PDB file of C-alpha atoms in Angstrom:
ATOM      1  CA  MET A   1       0.000   0.000   0.000  1.00  0.00           C
ATOM      2  CA  LYS A   2       1.382   3.383  -0.987  1.00  0.00           C
ATOM      3  CA  PHE A   3       0.832   6.590   0.934  1.00  0.00           C
ATOM      4  CA  ARG A   4       1.232  10.159  -0.172  1.00  0.00           C
ATOM      5  CA  PHE A   5       2.774  12.363   2.470  1.00  0.00           C
ATOM      6  CA  GLU A   6       3.333  16.091   2.528  1.00  0.00           C
ATOM      7  CA  LYS A   7       6.940  17.170   2.037  1.00  0.00           C
ATOM      8  CA  ARG A   8       7.272  18.202   5.685  1.00  0.00           C
ATOM      9  CA  VAL A   9       6.135  14.744   6.785  1.00  0.00           C
ATOM     10  CA  LEU A  10       8.554  13.054   4.400  1.00  0.00           C
ATOM     11  CA  ALA A  11      11.342  15.187   5.829  1.00  0.00           C
ATOM     12  CA  LEU A  12      10.522  13.894   9.316  1.00  0.00           C
ATOM     13  CA  LEU A  13      10.393  10.287   8.121  1.00  0.00           C
ATOM     14  CA  GLU A  14      13.765  10.457   6.400  1.00  0.00           C
ATOM     15  CA  GLY A  15      16.256   8.472   8.462  1.00  0.00           C
ATOM     16  CA  SER A  16      13.794   7.940  11.330  1.00  0.00           C
ATOM     17  CA  ILE A  17      13.126   4.822  13.402  1.00  0.00           C
ATOM     18  CA  ASP A  18       9.604   4.148  14.680  1.00  0.00           C
ATOM     19  CA  ILE A  19       9.966   2.099  17.869  1.00  0.00           C
ATOM     20  CA  HIS A  20       6.251   1.605  18.600  1.00  0.00           C
ATOM     21  CA  ILE A  21       4.110   0.580  15.666  1.00  0.00           C
ATOM     22  CA  HIS A  22       1.310  -1.994  15.402  1.00  0.00           C
ATOM     23  CA  SER A  23       0.890  -4.154  12.320  1.00  0.00           C
ATOM     24  CA  ALA A  24      -0.986  -7.280  11.260  1.00  0.00           C
ATOM     25  CA  PRO A  25      -1.380 -10.115  12.032  1.00  0.00           C
ATOM     26  CA  ASP A  26      -3.144  -9.034  15.208  1.00  0.00           C
ATOM     27  CA  VAL A  27      -6.395  -9.637  17.065  1.00  0.00           C
ATOM     28  CA  TYR A  28      -7.213  -5.997  16.375  1.00  0.00           C
ATOM     29  CA  PRO A  29      -7.658  -4.600  12.847  1.00  0.00           C
ATOM     30  CA  ARG A  30      -4.430  -3.106  11.513  1.00  0.00           C
ATOM     31  CA  LEU A  31      -3.901  -1.133   8.332  1.00  0.00           C
ATOM     32  CA  LEU A  32      -0.800  -2.987   7.113  1.00  0.00           C
ATOM     33  CA  ASN A  33       0.860  -6.330   7.727  1.00  0.00           C
ATOM     34  CA  ASP A  34       4.502  -6.575   8.784  1.00  0.00           C
ATOM     35  CA  VAL A  35       5.922  -6.778   5.274  1.00  0.00           C
ATOM     36  CA  GLU A  36       3.679  -4.059   3.838  1.00  0.00           C
ATOM     37  CA  LEU A  37       4.668  -1.806   6.713  1.00  0.00           C
ATOM     38  CA  ALA A  38       8.365  -2.489   6.195  1.00  0.00           C
ATOM     39  CA  LEU A  39       8.103  -1.789   2.467  1.00  0.00           C
ATOM     40  CA  SER A  40       6.243   1.472   3.124  1.00  0.00           C
ATOM     41  CA  ALA A  41       8.851   2.548   5.671  1.00  0.00           C
ATOM     42  CA  LYS A  42      11.624   1.683   3.221  1.00  0.00           C
ATOM     43  CA  GLU A  43       9.923   3.557   0.382  1.00  0.00           C
ATOM     44  CA  ASN A  44       9.598   6.666   2.545  1.00  0.00           C
ATOM     45  CA  GLY A  45      13.224   6.782   3.596  1.00  0.00           C
ATOM     46  CA  MET A  46      12.964   5.487   7.140  1.00  0.00           C
ATOM     47  CA  ARG A  47      15.935   3.800   8.762  1.00  0.00           C
ATOM     48  CA  ALA A  48      14.105   0.994  10.621  1.00  0.00           C
ATOM     49  CA  ILE A  49      10.903   0.072  12.463  1.00  0.00           C
ATOM     50  CA  LEU A  50      10.055  -1.851  15.624  1.00  0.00           C
ATOM     51  CA  ILE A  51       6.730  -3.687  15.560  1.00  0.00           C
ATOM     52  CA  LYS A  52       4.586  -4.235  18.644  1.00  0.00           C
ATOM     53  CA  ASN A  53       1.852  -6.688  19.565  1.00  0.00           C
ATOM     54  CA  HIS A  54       0.048  -6.679  22.899  1.00  0.00           C
ATOM     55  CA  TYR A  55      -0.345 -10.458  23.070  1.00  0.00           C
ATOM     56  CA  PHE A  56       2.712 -12.076  21.481  1.00  0.00           C
ATOM     57  CA  GLU A  57       6.410 -11.415  20.961  1.00  0.00           C
ATOM     58  CA  THR A  58       7.230  -9.878  17.587  1.00  0.00           C
ATOM     59  CA  ALA A  59      10.957 -10.588  17.248  1.00  0.00           C
ATOM     60  CA  SER A  60      10.346 -13.766  15.239  1.00  0.00           C
ATOM     61  CA  ARG A  61       7.975 -11.995  12.848  1.00  0.00           C
ATOM     62  CA  ALA A  62      10.456  -9.158  12.508  1.00  0.00           C
ATOM     63  CA  GLN A  63      13.120 -11.517  11.165  1.00  0.00           C
ATOM     64  CA  ILE A  64      10.810 -12.673   8.380  1.00  0.00           C
ATOM     65  CA  ALA A  65       9.718  -9.130   7.509  1.00  0.00           C
ATOM     66  CA  THR A  66      13.358  -8.026   7.405  1.00  0.00           C
ATOM     67  CA  ASP A  67      14.220 -10.755   4.912  1.00  0.00           C
ATOM     68  CA  LEU A  68      11.182 -10.220   2.687  1.00  0.00           C
ATOM     69  CA  ALA A  69      11.360  -6.417   2.612  1.00  0.00           C
ATOM     70  CA  ASP A  70      15.161  -6.133   2.711  1.00  0.00           C
ATOM     71  CA  PHE A  71      14.702  -3.532   5.431  1.00  0.00           C
ATOM     72  CA  PRO A  72      15.530  -3.558   9.169  1.00  0.00           C
ATOM     73  CA  VAL A  73      12.517  -4.628  11.232  1.00  0.00           C
ATOM     74  CA  PHE A  74      12.827  -5.300  14.951  1.00  0.00           C
ATOM     75  CA  GLY A  75      10.449  -6.714  17.524  1.00  0.00           C
ATOM     76  CA  GLY A  76       9.786  -6.817  21.228  1.00  0.00           C
ATOM     77  CA  ILE A  77       7.634  -8.373  23.902  1.00  0.00           C
ATOM     78  CA  ALA A  78       4.869  -6.983  26.123  1.00  0.00           C
ATOM     79  CA  LEU A  79       4.573  -8.749  29.472  1.00  0.00           C
ATOM     80  CA  ASN A  80       0.868  -9.445  29.283  1.00  0.00           C
ATOM     81  CA  LEU A  81      -0.849 -12.633  30.431  1.00  0.00           C
ATOM     82  CA  THR A  82      -0.467 -14.310  27.025  1.00  0.00           C
ATOM     83  CA  ASN A  83       3.304 -14.064  27.498  1.00  0.00           C
ATOM     84  CA  GLY A  84       3.129 -15.242  31.092  1.00  0.00           C
ATOM     85  CA  GLY A  85       2.966 -11.831  32.736  1.00  0.00           C
ATOM     86  CA  LEU A  86       6.208 -10.897  34.512  1.00  0.00           C
ATOM     87  CA  ASN A  87       7.901 -13.887  32.922  1.00  0.00           C
ATOM     88  CA  ARG A  88      11.697 -13.733  32.866  1.00  0.00           C
ATOM     89  CA  HIS A  89      11.884 -16.822  30.646  1.00  0.00           C
ATOM     90  CA  ALA A  90       9.766 -15.170  27.946  1.00  0.00           C
ATOM     91  CA  VAL A  91      11.924 -12.043  28.126  1.00  0.00           C
ATOM     92  CA  LYS A  92      15.147 -14.022  27.847  1.00  0.00           C
ATOM     93  CA  MET A  93      13.975 -16.011  24.825  1.00  0.00           C
ATOM     94  CA  ALA A  94      12.540 -12.934  23.095  1.00  0.00           C
ATOM     95  CA  LEU A  95      15.890 -11.161  23.440  1.00  0.00           C
ATOM     96  CA  LYS A  96      17.660 -14.235  22.058  1.00  0.00           C
ATOM     97  CA  LEU A  97      15.387 -13.916  19.026  1.00  0.00           C
ATOM     98  CA  GLY A  98      16.519 -10.315  18.642  1.00  0.00           C
ATOM     99  CA  ALA A  99      13.851  -8.375  20.549  1.00  0.00           C
ATOM    100  CA  LYS A 100      14.894  -4.782  21.181  1.00  0.00           C
ATOM    101  CA  GLN A 101      12.148  -3.606  23.541  1.00  0.00           C
ATOM    102  CA  VAL A 102      10.438  -5.063  26.606  1.00  0.00           C
ATOM    103  CA  TRP A 103       7.156  -3.449  27.611  1.00  0.00           C
ATOM    104  CA  MET A 104       5.719  -3.869  31.052  1.00  0.00           C
ATOM    105  CA  PRO A 105       2.086  -5.081  30.950  1.00  0.00           C
ATOM    106  CA  THR A 106      -0.106  -3.095  28.567  1.00  0.00           C
ATOM    107  CA  VAL A 107      -3.624  -4.424  27.963  1.00  0.00           C
ATOM    108  CA  HIS A 108      -3.269  -6.771  30.948  1.00  0.00           C
ATOM    109  CA  ALA A 109      -1.807  -4.214  33.352  1.00  0.00           C
ATOM    110  CA  ASP A 110      -3.945  -4.253  36.494  1.00  0.00           C
ATOM    111  CA  TYR A 111      -4.659  -0.542  36.176  1.00  0.00           C
ATOM    112  CA  PHE A 112      -5.543  -0.833  32.492  1.00  0.00           C
ATOM    113  CA  VAL A 113      -7.874  -3.803  33.025  1.00  0.00           C
ATOM    114  CA  LYS A 114      -9.754  -1.877  35.709  1.00  0.00           C
ATOM    115  CA  ASN A 115     -10.048   1.173  33.445  1.00  0.00           C
ATOM    116  CA  LYS A 116     -10.384  -0.545  30.069  1.00  0.00           C
ATOM    117  CA  SER A 117     -13.535   1.386  29.164  1.00  0.00           C
ATOM    118  CA  HIS A 118     -11.273   4.408  28.595  1.00  0.00           C
ATOM    119  CA  VAL A 119      -9.808   2.665  25.536  1.00  0.00           C
ATOM    120  CA  ALA A 120     -12.798   1.004  23.937  1.00  0.00           C
ATOM    121  CA  ASN A 121     -11.002  -0.344  20.858  1.00  0.00           C
ATOM    122  CA  LEU A 122      -8.610  -2.370  23.032  1.00  0.00           C
ATOM    123  CA  ALA A 123     -11.214  -3.379  25.618  1.00  0.00           C
ATOM    124  CA  THR A 124     -12.965  -5.697  23.146  1.00  0.00           C
ATOM    125  CA  GLU A 125     -10.424  -8.474  23.706  1.00  0.00           C
ATOM    126  CA  ILE A 126     -10.097  -8.108  27.494  1.00  0.00           C
ATOM    127  CA  GLY A 127     -12.549 -10.454  29.166  1.00  0.00           C
ATOM    128  CA  ALA A 128     -14.530  -9.631  32.289  1.00  0.00           C
ATOM    129  CA  ASP A 129     -12.711 -12.405  34.168  1.00  0.00           C
ATOM    130  CA  VAL A 130      -9.193 -11.116  33.476  1.00  0.00           C
ATOM    131  CA  GLU A 131      -7.114 -10.438  36.573  1.00  0.00           C
ATOM    132  CA  GLY A 132      -4.574  -7.783  35.692  1.00  0.00           C
ATOM    133  CA  VAL A 133      -0.836  -7.812  36.318  1.00  0.00           C
ATOM    134  CA  SER A 134       0.602  -5.324  38.806  1.00  0.00           C
ATOM    135  CA  LEU A 135       4.282  -4.428  39.186  1.00  0.00           C
ATOM    136  CA  VAL A 136       3.991  -4.051  42.944  1.00  0.00           C
ATOM    137  CA  LYS A 137       3.269  -6.246  45.944  1.00  0.00           C
ATOM    138  CA  ALA A 138       0.656  -5.500  48.588  1.00  0.00           C
ATOM    139  CA  ASP A 139       3.171  -3.405  50.540  1.00  0.00           C
ATOM    140  CA  GLY A 140       3.870  -1.204  47.510  1.00  0.00           C
ATOM    141  CA  ALA A 141       7.341  -2.591  46.780  1.00  0.00           C
ATOM    142  CA  LEU A 142       8.241  -3.873  43.335  1.00  0.00           C
ATOM    143  CA  LYS A 143       7.663  -7.578  42.791  1.00  0.00           C
ATOM    144  CA  ASP A 144      10.816  -9.660  43.145  1.00  0.00           C
ATOM    145  CA  GLU A 145      10.651 -11.106  39.628  1.00  0.00           C
ATOM    146  CA  LEU A 146      11.101  -7.649  38.121  1.00  0.00           C
ATOM    147  CA  TYR A 147      14.683  -7.388  39.329  1.00  0.00           C
ATOM    148  CA  GLU A 148      15.721 -10.430  37.329  1.00  0.00           C
ATOM    149  CA  ILE A 149      13.869  -9.042  34.320  1.00  0.00           C
ATOM    150  CA  PHE A 150      15.776  -5.768  34.691  1.00  0.00           C
ATOM    151  CA  ASP A 151      19.043  -7.717  34.685  1.00  0.00           C
ATOM    152  CA  ILE A 152      18.074  -9.607  31.524  1.00  0.00           C
ATOM    153  CA  ILE A 153      17.115  -6.353  29.794  1.00  0.00           C
ATOM    154  CA  LYS A 154      20.418  -4.797  30.846  1.00  0.00           C
ATOM    155  CA  GLU A 155      22.409  -7.778  29.596  1.00  0.00           C
ATOM    156  CA  GLY A 156      20.576  -7.675  26.260  1.00  0.00           C
ATOM    157  CA  ASP A 157      20.951  -3.888  25.975  1.00  0.00           C
ATOM    158  CA  ALA A 158      17.224  -3.679  25.223  1.00  0.00           C
ATOM    159  CA  ILE A 159      14.734  -0.892  25.882  1.00  0.00           C
ATOM    160  CA  PHE A 160      12.736  -1.075  29.112  1.00  0.00           C
ATOM    161  CA  ALA A 161       9.285   0.453  28.462  1.00  0.00           C
ATOM    162  CA  THR A 162       6.684   1.178  31.122  1.00  0.00           C
ATOM    163  CA  GLY A 163       3.605  -0.090  29.275  1.00  0.00           C
ATOM    164  CA  HIS A 164       0.147   0.778  30.613  1.00  0.00           C
ATOM    165  CA  VAL A 165       0.817   0.563  34.352  1.00  0.00           C
ATOM    166  CA  THR A 166       0.041   3.397  36.759  1.00  0.00           C
ATOM    167  CA  LYS A 167       2.389   6.349  36.805  1.00  0.00           C
ATOM    168  CA  GLU A 168       3.285   5.447  40.392  1.00  0.00           C
ATOM    169  CA  GLU A 169       4.306   1.936  39.332  1.00  0.00           C
ATOM    170  CA  ALA A 170       6.185   3.372  36.368  1.00  0.00           C
ATOM    171  CA  LYS A 171       8.142   5.846  38.487  1.00  0.00           C
ATOM    172  CA  LEU A 172       9.188   3.103  40.885  1.00  0.00           C
ATOM    173  CA  ALA A 173      10.106   0.691  38.085  1.00  0.00           C
ATOM    174  CA  VAL A 174      12.083   3.313  36.161  1.00  0.00           C
ATOM    175  CA  ARG A 175      14.029   4.235  39.292  1.00  0.00           C
ATOM    176  CA  GLU A 176      14.888   0.629  40.098  1.00  0.00           C
ATOM    177  CA  ALA A 177      15.681  -0.305  36.489  1.00  0.00           C
ATOM    178  CA  ALA A 178      18.138   2.571  36.304  1.00  0.00           C
ATOM    179  CA  LYS A 179      19.740   1.461  39.584  1.00  0.00           C
ATOM    180  CA  ARG A 180      20.211  -2.024  38.090  1.00  0.00           C
ATOM    181  CA  GLY A 181      22.051  -0.509  35.134  1.00  0.00           C
ATOM    182  CA  VAL A 182      19.357  -0.531  32.451  1.00  0.00           C
ATOM    183  CA  ARG A 183      20.513   2.143  29.997  1.00  0.00           C
ATOM    184  CA  LYS A 184      17.539   2.465  27.656  1.00  0.00           C
ATOM    185  CA  ILE A 185      14.347   3.470  29.449  1.00  0.00           C
ATOM    186  CA  LEU A 186      11.141   4.591  27.758  1.00  0.00           C
ATOM    187  CA  VAL A 187       7.977   5.932  29.380  1.00  0.00           C
ATOM    188  CA  THR A 188       5.232   4.606  27.121  1.00  0.00           C
ATOM    189  CA  HIS A 189       3.005   7.365  25.650  1.00  0.00           C
ATOM    190  CA  PRO A 190       2.773   9.507  28.828  1.00  0.00           C
ATOM    191  CA  ALA A 191       0.540  11.999  27.019  1.00  0.00           C
ATOM    192  CA  ALA A 192      -2.198   9.382  26.548  1.00  0.00           C
ATOM    193  CA  THR A 193      -5.278  10.265  28.567  1.00  0.00           C
ATOM    194  CA  PHE A 194      -5.625   6.827  30.161  1.00  0.00           C
ATOM    195  CA  VAL A 195      -2.268   7.022  31.971  1.00  0.00           C
ATOM    196  CA  HIS A 196      -2.799  10.573  33.241  1.00  0.00           C
ATOM    197  CA  TYR A 197       0.759  11.924  33.420  1.00  0.00           C
ATOM    198  CA  SER A 198       0.966  15.607  34.232  1.00  0.00           C
ATOM    199  CA  VAL A 199       3.912  17.690  33.060  1.00  0.00           C
ATOM    200  CA  ASP A 200       5.243  17.535  36.621  1.00  0.00           C
ATOM    201  CA  ASP A 201       4.970  13.733  36.548  1.00  0.00           C
ATOM    202  CA  MET A 202       7.000  13.652  33.351  1.00  0.00           C
ATOM    203  CA  LYS A 203       9.659  15.889  34.866  1.00  0.00           C
ATOM    204  CA  GLU A 204       9.778  13.780  38.021  1.00  0.00           C
ATOM    205  CA  ILE A 205      10.277  10.518  36.171  1.00  0.00           C
ATOM    206  CA  LEU A 206      13.182  12.061  34.270  1.00  0.00           C
ATOM    207  CA  ASP A 207      14.946  12.729  37.558  1.00  0.00           C
TER     208      ASP A 207
END
């Protein structure tokens, strides 16, 4: 599929890398499949793309798209229930496949599940019986399994992304990930209305 962009948009695309882009196959409708997306990115002068799926790792798909489009496509893994939640084994294997980004829970984050009506297009696949995944224990401390995940991310030099957890969970996780030596840290779309970051929150998490 070809797109016509204004010159100013093309100028922004030139040499860029999109590190958060959804493509088919997916349980949600997507405009382009992996290969179509890669070819479009290549045609418009982009440097690379990183494809995301809420329910499955995308590193394996990315390898195929890279070969077919002759263009760099990378993948990642979101720690939702379909990937075992806070599952260090899934993270380790995804990174071995070449994953470049690890998202904390998104559609299965405890906070997101409880507020799924705010994002109706994603809520369709989240059942009423789903028990969300939290990053913290009852006492407010980070869950123990996260520390091993941080170490795996650090070793793989991957991006740690906060997903759809609460801003309080994100702040705590970012702080601890940095302490463990994770170099690449990304706060996932803080301007989205369903995560409710204020400008002050964004400044605080940078500190």
